[in-house]
Coordinates of C-alpha atoms in Angstrom, one line a residue:
Chain A
M695 CA -0.1 -0.2 0.1
A696 CA 3.0 2.6 0.7
L697 CA 4.0 5.1 -1.7
P698 CA 7.5 4.5 -3.5
A699 CA 10.2 6.6 -1.4
R700 CA 9.7 9.6 -4.2
P701 CA 6.5 9.2 -5.6
T702 CA 5.3 11.3 -8.6
L703 CA 2.5 13.2 -8.3
G704 CA -0.4 14.6 -10.3
F705 CA -2.3 17.9 -9.6
V706 CA -5.6 18.3 -11.8
G707 CA -7.4 21.8 -11.1
L708 CA -5.0 24.6 -10.7
G709 CA -7.4 27.6 -9.2
V710 CA -6.9 29.8 -6.6
M711 CA -6.5 27.1 -4.0
G712 CA -4.9 24.0 -6.6
R713 CA -2.1 26.3 -8.0
P714 CA -0.6 27.3 -4.9
M715 CA -0.9 23.8 -3.0
A716 CA 0.7 22.4 -6.4
G717 CA 3.6 24.7 -5.8
H718 CA 4.1 23.8 -2.1
L719 CA 4.2 20.1 -3.9
L720 CA 7.2 20.9 -6.1
D721 CA 8.7 22.7 -3.4
A722 CA 9.0 19.6 -1.5
G723 CA 11.0 18.1 -4.2
F724 CA 8.1 15.8 -5.7
P725 CA 8.0 15.4 -9.2
L726 CA 4.8 16.8 -10.7
V727 CA 2.3 16.4 -13.5
V728 CA -0.5 18.8 -13.9
N729 CA -3.3 19.3 -15.9
T730 CA -5.9 22.1 -15.3
R731 CA -9.1 23.6 -17.9
T732 CA -7.2 26.6 -18.6
P733 CA -3.7 25.4 -19.5
A734 CA -2.3 29.4 -19.0
T735 CA -2.9 29.1 -15.5
A736 CA -0.2 26.2 -15.4
E737 CA 2.9 28.1 -16.7
G738 CA 4.2 29.2 -13.2
L739 CA 4.4 25.5 -12.4
L740 CA 5.7 24.5 -15.7
A741 CA 8.5 27.0 -15.3
R742 CA 9.3 25.6 -12.0
G743 CA 9.6 22.0 -13.5
A744 CA 6.4 20.6 -13.5
R745 CA 5.4 18.3 -16.5
W746 CA 1.9 19.1 -18.6
G747 CA -0.5 16.3 -18.9
E748 CA -2.7 16.6 -21.7
T749 CA -5.8 15.2 -19.8
P750 CA -6.4 13.7 -16.5
A751 CA -5.7 10.0 -17.8
V752 CA -2.4 11.2 -18.8
V753 CA -1.9 12.6 -15.6
A754 CA -3.2 9.1 -14.0
S755 CA -1.0 7.2 -15.9
Q756 CA 2.4 8.9 -15.3
C757 CA 1.9 9.3 -11.4
D758 CA 1.7 7.6 -7.9
L759 CA -0.6 9.8 -6.2
A760 CA -2.9 12.7 -8.2
I761 CA -4.8 15.1 -6.1
T762 CA -7.5 16.6 -7.5
M763 CA -8.9 20.4 -6.8
V764 CA -11.8 21.2 -8.9
G765 CA -15.5 23.3 -8.7
Y766 CA -18.1 21.4 -8.8
P767 CA -19.4 17.6 -7.7
A768 CA -20.1 17.3 -11.8
D769 CA -16.5 18.2 -12.4
V770 CA -15.3 15.7 -10.1
E771 CA -17.4 13.4 -11.9
A772 CA -15.9 14.2 -15.4
V773 CA -12.1 14.1 -14.0
Y774 CA -12.6 10.8 -12.8
L775 CA -15.1 9.2 -14.4
G776 CA -15.2 10.8 -18.2
A777 CA -13.5 10.4 -20.7
H778 CA -9.7 10.7 -20.7
G779 CA -10.7 10.6 -16.8
L780 CA -8.3 9.9 -14.2
L781 CA -9.8 6.1 -12.9
A782 CA -9.5 4.1 -16.1
A783 CA -6.0 5.6 -16.8
A784 CA -4.7 5.4 -13.1
K785 CA -1.5 2.6 -12.2
E786 CA -2.7 -0.2 -10.2
G787 CA -2.4 0.9 -6.6
A788 CA -2.3 4.1 -7.2
Y789 CA -3.6 6.8 -4.8
L790 CA -6.0 9.6 -5.9
V791 CA -7.2 12.0 -3.9
D792 CA -10.1 14.3 -4.1
M793 CA -9.7 17.8 -2.2
T794 CA -12.8 19.8 -3.6
T795 CA -15.3 20.1 -1.5
S796 CA -17.9 17.8 -3.2
S797 CA -20.5 15.4 -2.4
P798 CA -20.3 12.6 0.2
A799 CA -22.2 10.2 -1.7
L800 CA -20.0 10.7 -5.0
A801 CA -16.8 10.3 -2.7
G802 CA -18.3 7.0 -1.8
R803 CA -19.0 6.0 -5.3
L804 CA -15.8 6.7 -6.2
A805 CA -13.8 5.1 -3.8
R806 CA -16.1 1.8 -4.4
E807 CA -15.3 2.0 -8.3
A808 CA -11.6 2.5 -7.7
H809 CA -11.6 -0.3 -5.3
D810 CA -12.9 -2.5 -8.0
A811 CA -10.2 -0.9 -10.2
G812 CA -7.6 -2.0 -8.1
V813 CA -6.8 1.8 -7.2
H814 CA -7.3 3.9 -4.2
A815 CA -9.9 6.8 -3.9
L816 CA -9.9 9.1 -1.1
D817 CA -12.1 12.9 -0.3
A818 CA -9.9 14.9 1.5
P819 CA -11.5 18.4 1.4
V820 CA -10.2 21.4 3.0
S821 CA -10.6 24.7 5.1
G822 CA -8.5 27.5 5.3
G823 CA -9.0 29.3 1.9
D824 CA -6.6 30.8 -0.2
V825 CA -4.8 31.9 2.7
G826 CA -4.4 28.6 4.1
A827 CA -3.4 27.3 0.9
R828 CA -1.1 29.8 0.2
N829 CA 0.6 29.3 3.9
A830 CA 0.2 25.5 3.8
K831 CA -1.9 25.9 6.7
L832 CA -5.4 24.1 5.6
A833 CA -7.4 21.7 7.8
I834 CA -7.3 18.6 5.8
M835 CA -10.5 16.3 6.2
V836 CA -10.0 12.8 5.4
G837 CA -12.3 10.2 4.3
A838 CA -10.4 6.9 3.7
D839 CA -8.9 3.5 5.7
P840 CA -6.7 4.0 7.9
E841 CA -4.0 2.2 5.9
E842 CA -4.9 4.9 3.0
F843 CA -4.5 7.3 5.2
E844 CA -1.4 6.8 6.4
A845 CA -0.1 6.2 2.8
V846 CA -1.1 9.8 1.6
L847 CA -0.3 11.6 5.1
P848 CA 3.3 12.5 4.2
V849 CA 2.1 14.1 0.7
L850 CA -0.6 15.9 2.7
R851 CA 1.3 17.0 5.5
N852 CA 2.9 19.5 2.9
L853 CA -0.3 21.1 2.1
G854 CA -2.0 21.7 5.6
T855 CA -1.4 21.6 9.6
N856 CA -4.3 20.0 11.1
V857 CA -4.7 16.5 8.8
V858 CA -7.4 14.4 10.3
L859 CA -8.6 11.4 9.2
Q860 CA -12.5 11.5 10.1
G861 CA -13.4 8.0 9.1
P862 CA -13.9 5.8 5.7
A863 CA -14.7 7.2 2.2
G864 CA -17.2 10.0 2.2
T865 CA -16.6 11.0 5.8
G866 CA -14.0 13.6 4.6
Q867 CA -16.8 15.4 2.8
H868 CA -19.5 14.6 5.6
A869 CA -16.7 16.3 8.2
K870 CA -16.4 19.5 5.9
M871 CA -20.2 19.8 5.4
C872 CA -20.2 19.9 9.2
N873 CA -17.7 23.0 8.5
Q874 CA -19.9 24.7 6.1
I875 CA -23.4 24.2 8.2
A876 CA -21.6 25.9 11.4
I877 CA -20.4 28.5 9.0
A878 CA -23.6 29.0 7.2
S879 CA -26.2 30.5 10.4
N880 CA -23.1 32.0 11.8
M881 CA -22.8 34.3 8.6
L882 CA -26.9 35.1 9.1
G883 CA -25.8 36.0 12.8
V884 CA -22.7 38.0 12.4
C885 CA -24.7 39.9 9.4
E886 CA -28.1 40.6 11.3
S887 CA -26.1 42.0 14.4
L888 CA -24.0 44.4 11.9
A889 CA -27.5 45.8 10.6
Y890 CA -29.2 45.7 14.2
A891 CA -26.1 47.8 15.3
R892 CA -26.0 50.5 12.2
H893 CA -30.0 50.5 12.4
A894 CA -29.7 51.1 16.3
G895 CA -27.4 54.3 15.4
L896 CA -24.4 52.3 16.9
D897 CA -20.7 52.8 16.3
P898 CA -20.3 49.2 14.6
E899 CA -16.5 49.4 15.7
R900 CA -17.5 49.8 19.2
V901 CA -19.8 47.0 19.2
L902 CA -17.2 44.9 17.9
E903 CA -15.1 45.9 20.6
S904 CA -17.5 44.7 23.4
I905 CA -18.6 41.5 21.7
S906 CA -15.7 40.0 19.7
A907 CA -14.0 38.6 22.7
G908 CA -16.9 36.8 24.2
A909 CA -19.8 34.6 23.9
A910 CA -20.8 36.1 20.2
G911 CA -17.3 35.5 19.3
S912 CA -16.3 34.0 16.0
W913 CA -13.6 33.8 13.2
S914 CA -16.4 34.9 11.3
L915 CA -17.2 38.2 13.7
S916 CA -13.3 38.9 14.0
N917 CA -12.2 38.4 10.3
L918 CA -15.3 39.3 8.0
A919 CA -17.5 41.9 10.2
P920 CA -14.7 44.4 9.9
R921 CA -14.2 43.9 5.9
V922 CA -18.3 44.6 5.5
L923 CA -17.5 48.0 8.2
A924 CA -15.2 48.6 5.7
G925 CA -16.9 48.3 2.8
D926 CA -14.6 45.4 1.5
F927 CA -17.1 42.1 -0.2
A928 CA -14.2 41.2 -2.1
P929 CA -14.0 37.2 -2.3
G930 CA -12.3 35.5 0.0
F931 CA -14.8 32.9 0.0
Y932 CA -17.0 32.8 -3.2
V933 CA -21.0 33.4 -2.6
K934 CA -21.5 31.0 -5.7
H935 CA -19.4 28.2 -4.1
F936 CA -20.7 28.6 -0.7
I937 CA -24.0 28.1 -2.4
K938 CA -22.7 25.0 -3.9
D939 CA -21.7 23.5 -0.5
M940 CA -24.7 24.3 1.0
R941 CA -27.1 22.5 -1.5
I942 CA -24.6 19.6 -1.3
A943 CA -24.9 19.8 2.6
I944 CA -28.9 20.5 2.6
D945 CA -29.4 17.1 -0.2
S946 CA -27.3 15.3 2.2
A947 CA -29.1 16.1 5.3
R948 CA -32.4 14.9 3.2
E949 CA -31.3 11.8 2.3
M950 CA -30.5 11.1 6.0
G951 CA -33.9 12.5 6.9
L952 CA -32.3 15.6 9.2
K953 CA -34.2 18.8 8.9
L954 CA -32.1 22.4 9.2
P955 CA -34.0 25.0 9.0
G956 CA -31.1 27.3 9.8
L957 CA -29.0 25.9 6.9
V958 CA -31.9 26.1 4.6
L959 CA -32.6 29.7 5.7
A960 CA -29.0 30.6 5.1
E961 CA -28.8 28.7 1.4
Q962 CA -32.5 31.0 0.8
L963 CA -30.9 34.2 1.6
Y964 CA -27.5 33.4 0.1
E965 CA -29.5 32.6 -3.3
R966 CA -31.4 35.4 -3.1
L967 CA -27.9 37.4 -2.5
A968 CA -26.5 35.9 -5.9
E969 CA -29.8 36.7 -7.7
T970 CA -29.0 40.5 -7.0
G971 CA -25.8 40.1 -8.7
Y972 CA -23.2 38.9 -5.8
E973 CA -22.5 35.3 -7.0
D974 CA -18.4 36.4 -6.9
A975 CA -18.8 38.5 -4.3
G976 CA -17.4 37.1 -0.9
T977 CA -19.4 35.4 1.6
Q978 CA -19.7 38.7 4.2
A979 CA -21.5 40.0 1.2
L980 CA -24.7 38.8 2.8
Y981 CA -24.7 41.9 4.6
K982 CA -26.1 43.8 1.5
L983 CA -29.3 42.0 2.0
Y984 CA -30.0 43.9 5.4
E985 CA -28.8 47.2 3.5
D986 CA -31.8 49.5 2.4
Chain B
M544 CA -21.4 64.9 38.4
A545 CA -18.5 63.0 40.3
L546 CA -19.3 60.4 43.0
P547 CA -17.9 61.1 46.4
A548 CA -14.8 59.9 47.4
R549 CA -15.8 56.6 48.8
P550 CA -19.8 56.7 47.7
T551 CA -22.2 54.1 48.8
L552 CA -23.4 52.2 46.7
G553 CA -26.5 49.6 46.5
F554 CA -27.5 46.9 45.0
V555 CA -30.8 45.4 44.0
G556 CA -31.4 41.8 42.4
L557 CA -29.0 39.0 43.9
G558 CA -29.2 36.5 41.5
V559 CA -26.7 34.4 40.2
M560 CA -25.3 37.1 38.2
G561 CA -26.1 39.9 41.0
R562 CA -24.4 38.1 44.0
P563 CA -20.8 37.6 43.0
M564 CA -20.8 41.4 41.3
A565 CA -22.2 42.9 44.8
G566 CA -19.7 40.6 46.5
H567 CA -17.0 42.2 44.3
L568 CA -17.8 45.9 45.5
L569 CA -17.7 44.7 49.0
D570 CA -14.4 43.5 48.3
A571 CA -13.2 46.6 47.1
G572 CA -14.2 48.2 50.3
F573 CA -17.7 50.2 49.0
P574 CA -20.3 50.7 51.9
L575 CA -23.0 48.5 50.6
V576 CA -26.8 48.2 50.8
V577 CA -28.5 45.4 49.4
N578 CA -32.0 44.1 48.2
T579 CA -33.8 41.3 46.5
R580 CA -36.9 39.4 45.9
T581 CA -35.3 36.7 48.1
P582 CA -33.7 37.8 51.1
A583 CA -32.0 34.7 51.9
T584 CA -29.9 34.8 49.2
A585 CA -28.7 38.3 50.5
E586 CA -27.6 36.3 54.0
G587 CA -24.0 35.8 52.5
L588 CA -23.4 39.6 51.5
L589 CA -24.9 40.4 55.1
A590 CA -22.6 38.3 57.0
R591 CA -19.5 40.0 55.0
G592 CA -20.9 43.8 55.8
A593 CA -23.7 44.4 53.5
R594 CA -26.6 46.3 55.0
W595 CA -30.4 45.2 54.0
G596 CA -32.6 48.0 52.5
E597 CA -36.3 46.9 53.0
T598 CA -37.2 48.2 49.4
P599 CA -35.1 49.5 46.5
A600 CA -36.7 52.8 47.7
V601 CA -34.7 52.3 50.9
V602 CA -31.7 51.2 49.0
A603 CA -31.9 54.5 46.7
S604 CA -32.4 56.9 50.2
Q605 CA -29.1 55.6 51.3
C606 CA -26.6 55.3 48.5
D607 CA -25.2 57.2 45.9
L608 CA -24.9 54.7 42.8
A609 CA -27.5 51.8 42.8
I610 CA -26.6 49.1 40.5
T611 CA -29.6 46.9 39.3
M612 CA -29.4 43.3 37.8
V613 CA -32.7 42.0 37.7
G614 CA -35.0 39.5 35.5
Y615 CA -37.0 40.8 32.8
P616 CA -38.2 44.7 31.4
A617 CA -41.3 44.0 33.6
D618 CA -38.9 43.6 36.7
V619 CA -36.8 46.7 35.6
E620 CA -40.0 48.5 35.5
A621 CA -41.3 47.7 38.9
V622 CA -38.1 48.1 40.6
Y623 CA -37.7 51.8 39.0
L624 CA -40.9 53.1 38.8
G625 CA -43.1 51.1 41.0
A626 CA -44.3 51.5 44.4
H627 CA -41.3 51.8 46.8
G628 CA -39.2 51.7 43.3
L629 CA -35.6 53.7 43.2
L630 CA -36.2 56.8 40.9
A631 CA -38.2 58.2 43.3
A632 CA -36.4 57.8 46.5
A633 CA -33.2 58.2 44.7
K634 CA -31.0 61.5 46.3
E635 CA -30.7 64.4 44.2
G636 CA -27.6 63.6 41.4
A637 CA -27.4 59.9 42.5
Y638 CA -26.8 57.4 39.6
L639 CA -28.8 54.1 38.8
V640 CA -27.3 51.7 36.6
D641 CA -29.3 49.2 35.3
M642 CA -27.3 46.2 34.1
T643 CA -30.0 43.7 33.2
T644 CA -30.2 42.9 29.7
S645 CA -33.6 44.8 29.3
S646 CA -35.6 47.0 26.5
P647 CA -33.6 49.8 24.8
A648 CA -37.0 52.0 24.5
L649 CA -37.4 51.5 28.7
A650 CA -33.8 52.4 29.1
G651 CA -34.3 55.4 27.1
R652 CA -37.7 56.3 29.1
L653 CA -35.6 55.6 32.4
A654 CA -33.1 57.6 31.4
R655 CA -35.5 60.8 30.7
E656 CA -37.7 60.2 33.8
A657 CA -34.2 59.8 36.0
H658 CA -33.1 63.3 34.4
D659 CA -36.2 65.3 35.0
A660 CA -36.1 64.2 38.8
G661 CA -32.5 65.6 38.8
V662 CA -30.9 61.6 39.1
H663 CA -28.7 59.7 36.5
A664 CA -30.3 56.4 34.9
L665 CA -27.5 54.6 32.4
D666 CA -28.0 51.0 31.0
A667 CA -25.1 48.8 31.3
P668 CA -25.9 45.3 30.6
V669 CA -23.4 42.7 30.7
S670 CA -22.0 39.6 28.5
G671 CA -19.7 37.1 30.3
G672 CA -22.5 35.0 32.4
D673 CA -22.0 33.6 35.9
V674 CA -18.4 32.9 35.3
G675 CA -17.7 36.4 33.9
A676 CA -19.4 37.8 37.2
R677 CA -17.6 35.4 39.7
N678 CA -14.4 36.4 38.0
A679 CA -15.0 40.4 37.6
K680 CA -14.5 39.6 33.9
L681 CA -17.7 40.7 32.2
A682 CA -18.3 43.1 29.1
I683 CA -20.3 46.0 30.1
M684 CA -21.7 47.8 27.5
V685 CA -22.8 51.0 28.5
G686 CA -25.6 53.5 27.4
A687 CA -24.5 57.4 28.8
D688 CA -23.6 60.5 28.7
P689 CA -19.6 60.8 28.5
E690 CA -19.8 62.5 32.2
E691 CA -21.9 60.3 33.6
F692 CA -20.0 57.3 31.9
E693 CA -16.6 58.8 33.6
A694 CA -18.4 58.9 36.6
V695 CA -19.6 55.4 37.2
L696 CA -16.5 53.7 35.3
P697 CA -14.3 53.2 38.7
V698 CA -17.6 51.4 40.1
L699 CA -17.8 49.4 37.2
R700 CA -13.9 48.5 36.9
N701 CA -14.6 46.2 39.6
L702 CA -16.7 44.1 37.7
G703 CA -15.3 44.0 34.5
T704 CA -12.2 44.0 32.4
N705 CA -14.0 45.3 29.0
V706 CA -16.1 48.5 29.8
V707 CA -17.5 50.1 26.6
L708 CA -19.4 53.4 26.2
Q709 CA -21.8 52.4 23.6
G710 CA -23.4 56.3 23.1
P711 CA -26.2 57.9 24.7
A712 CA -29.0 56.2 26.9
G713 CA -30.3 53.0 25.3
T714 CA -27.1 52.0 23.5
G715 CA -25.6 49.9 26.0
Q716 CA -29.2 47.7 25.7
H717 CA -28.9 48.0 22.1
A718 CA -25.2 46.9 21.8
K719 CA -26.4 43.5 24.1
M720 CA -29.0 43.0 21.4
C721 CA -26.4 42.8 18.8
N722 CA -24.1 40.4 21.1
Q723 CA -27.3 38.1 21.5
I724 CA -28.6 38.1 17.8
A725 CA -25.1 36.8 16.6
I726 CA -25.4 34.1 19.3
A727 CA -28.5 33.1 18.1
S728 CA -28.1 32.2 14.5
N729 CA -24.5 30.8 15.8
M730 CA -26.6 28.3 18.1
L731 CA -28.3 27.1 15.1
G732 CA -25.4 26.6 13.2
V733 CA -23.6 24.7 16.1
C734 CA -26.3 22.1 16.7
E735 CA -27.1 21.8 13.0
S736 CA -23.6 21.0 12.4
L737 CA -23.4 18.3 15.4
A738 CA -26.6 16.7 14.5
Y739 CA -25.2 16.6 10.7
A740 CA -22.0 15.1 12.2
R741 CA -24.3 12.1 14.5
H742 CA -26.6 11.5 11.6
A743 CA -23.6 10.9 9.1
G744 CA -22.0 8.7 11.5
L745 CA -19.0 10.5 11.7
D746 CA -16.9 11.0 15.3
P747 CA -18.1 14.8 16.6
E748 CA -15.0 14.8 18.3
R749 CA -13.3 14.5 15.5
V750 CA -15.2 16.5 13.5
L751 CA -14.6 19.5 16.1
E752 CA -10.9 19.0 16.0
S753 CA -10.8 19.6 12.2
I754 CA -13.4 22.4 12.1
S755 CA -13.3 24.6 15.9
A756 CA -9.9 26.3 14.6
G757 CA -10.9 27.5 11.2
A758 CA -13.3 30.0 9.5
A759 CA -16.2 27.6 11.2
G760 CA -15.0 28.5 14.7
S761 CA -16.6 30.1 17.5
W762 CA -17.0 31.0 21.6
S763 CA -19.8 28.6 20.8
L764 CA -18.4 25.9 19.3
S765 CA -15.6 25.7 21.5
N766 CA -17.3 26.0 24.8
L767 CA -20.7 24.6 24.3
A768 CA -20.3 22.1 21.5
P769 CA -18.4 19.8 23.7
R770 CA -21.0 20.0 26.4
V771 CA -23.4 18.8 24.0
L772 CA -21.5 16.2 23.3
A773 CA -21.0 15.1 26.9
G774 CA -24.8 15.5 27.4
D775 CA -24.4 18.2 29.6
F776 CA -27.5 20.6 29.2
A777 CA -27.1 22.6 32.3
P778 CA -27.4 26.3 32.3
G779 CA -24.7 28.5 31.7
F780 CA -26.9 30.7 30.0
Y781 CA -30.8 29.8 30.7
V782 CA -32.8 29.0 27.3
K783 CA -35.9 31.4 29.1
H784 CA -33.6 34.5 29.8
F785 CA -32.1 33.9 26.0
I786 CA -35.8 33.7 24.7
K787 CA -36.7 37.1 26.5
D788 CA -33.5 38.5 25.0
M789 CA -34.4 37.6 21.6
R790 CA -38.0 39.0 22.1
I791 CA -36.5 42.2 22.7
A792 CA -34.3 42.0 19.8
I793 CA -37.1 41.5 17.5
D794 CA -39.5 43.9 18.7
S795 CA -37.0 46.6 18.8
A796 CA -35.7 45.4 15.1
R797 CA -39.4 45.8 14.1
E798 CA -39.4 49.3 15.3
M799 CA -36.8 50.1 13.3
G800 CA -38.3 48.6 10.3
L801 CA -35.5 45.9 10.4
K802 CA -36.0 42.3 9.1
L803 CA -34.0 39.7 11.1
P804 CA -35.0 36.2 9.8
G805 CA -32.0 34.2 11.1
L806 CA -32.9 35.8 14.7
V807 CA -36.8 35.0 13.8
L808 CA -36.0 31.6 13.3
A809 CA -33.9 30.7 16.2
E810 CA -36.8 32.4 18.6
Q811 CA -39.1 30.2 17.3
L812 CA -36.8 27.5 18.1
Y813 CA -36.0 28.3 21.3
E814 CA -39.7 28.7 21.9
R815 CA -40.2 24.9 20.4
L816 CA -37.6 23.8 23.0
A817 CA -39.2 25.7 26.0
E818 CA -42.5 24.1 25.4
T819 CA -41.0 20.4 25.3
G820 CA -39.6 21.2 28.9
Y821 CA -36.2 22.9 28.2
E822 CA -36.8 26.2 29.5
D823 CA -34.6 25.8 32.3
A824 CA -31.8 24.2 30.5
G825 CA -28.5 25.8 29.0
T826 CA -28.5 26.9 25.6
Q827 CA -26.9 24.1 24.0
A828 CA -30.1 22.2 24.9
L829 CA -31.1 23.4 21.5
Y830 CA -29.5 20.5 20.0
K831 CA -32.5 18.4 21.7
L832 CA -34.6 19.6 18.8
Y833 CA -32.3 17.9 16.2
E834 CA -32.0 14.9 18.2
D835 CA -34.7 12.0 17.4

């Protein structure tokens, strides 16, 4: 099960997350084959020694462990199972690690199909955003067998500091859903708190001074509320991607027979926000819904 | 406007918050007159040198600054304006500081009526709970004129470390509403995240290990989620008191023409929780609604 001492790695998906992550693997000295939808985004990595793989299948045929970091579950499905996909071309015993935030059910299906093909497919979504990706400080939530986890851990340690095995295939994605669910309702609380402060004629800076360090405190209150007050709605994390994640969580909860009214409300409000033209803004733009 | 060098203080309301707070004022060497609905709760303070005032009016007639820490806005109204209330009996130029979480509109009205009577009435609600009260580490949000704030600050510093002037009368209560609004929706996120973890068959401890330090992190996730997992639903902060606070915030938002759907949802769910017998549990008992 163990990887070779100096495995050749693959990386598919070189967006704002994937590009710096692939760069850390190059820095660590791994031979690297890359593929992405927009080849121009690979240029920096190719100049630093990465090789280009014309398709995901070409990447898979050349490496011992391939990481994928794409956009939506449909992209994951295409990259793994489509024509020129990873799975059919992967070498026997190779590891395919999907770090996209995607559907737990799809992760389970990929693991089963990979197993039947003599390949390992793991889910390992992350939190920490583009800053975490650049600083190699991502939290990585892994769904895998314990032996598979041990095998890929030395590679993942180059990307994050908090790498936790959550359980079998799919549980990494489920844990990421727990992360997004906690964030979703909290964003309502943060934005509604700021909106109330403004409407009541308070100085929101003084309110944050009073409440940020106590029981109302949160990462979002400390990091995103000041951006709202500064009128900065640039993405950290895109509204459109957050909506994708919340939809996966809602579908997944429904399949489990679990009702999550806070999550459902948050998703509806973010949908409305996207419809008013903010789908490419950061999640803190939710505040805009309370302004008028 | 300044208080005497060694002012006599009053304290009305010796519950889980008021009792330790009054104790800190005794420790600091202030002469103290106390009154509370259930006289037995004053015994410890009387043994340490506090004097008993038979009614709020008796307390007010004997002190330069009286603090009130009672339950509901109706209690505040009775203690200030009722028969044997503070306001009619207060000495000229005395300070009356309501630290109850109460209605911003009532705080404004008390300040105006006090002003007409030659007395200062301030609102100074707190966050930090019984632990903050015992450790004198409350966050105190003050609604007052700047001169009034300066006058009472040396006394309030014995109760909290983060004492912030929010603006004129009523703004302390408004700031506290901002605190409760941020907490309300976040509690949905925390409980829904844990419920999802359990339904998905995850180990919730490992989920917390992955998500608590990142963008999903919050005081509630770090402090209340572990209590939920331990089956500990004892109050830190009572469900029934949280409902009171959310109702004040909802009424206050409605008066300002502001819609807060997250807060409204949270209040509805907490009402349902109270109806199922959890009104005297801690706010983390919200998790019970997601169990079945």
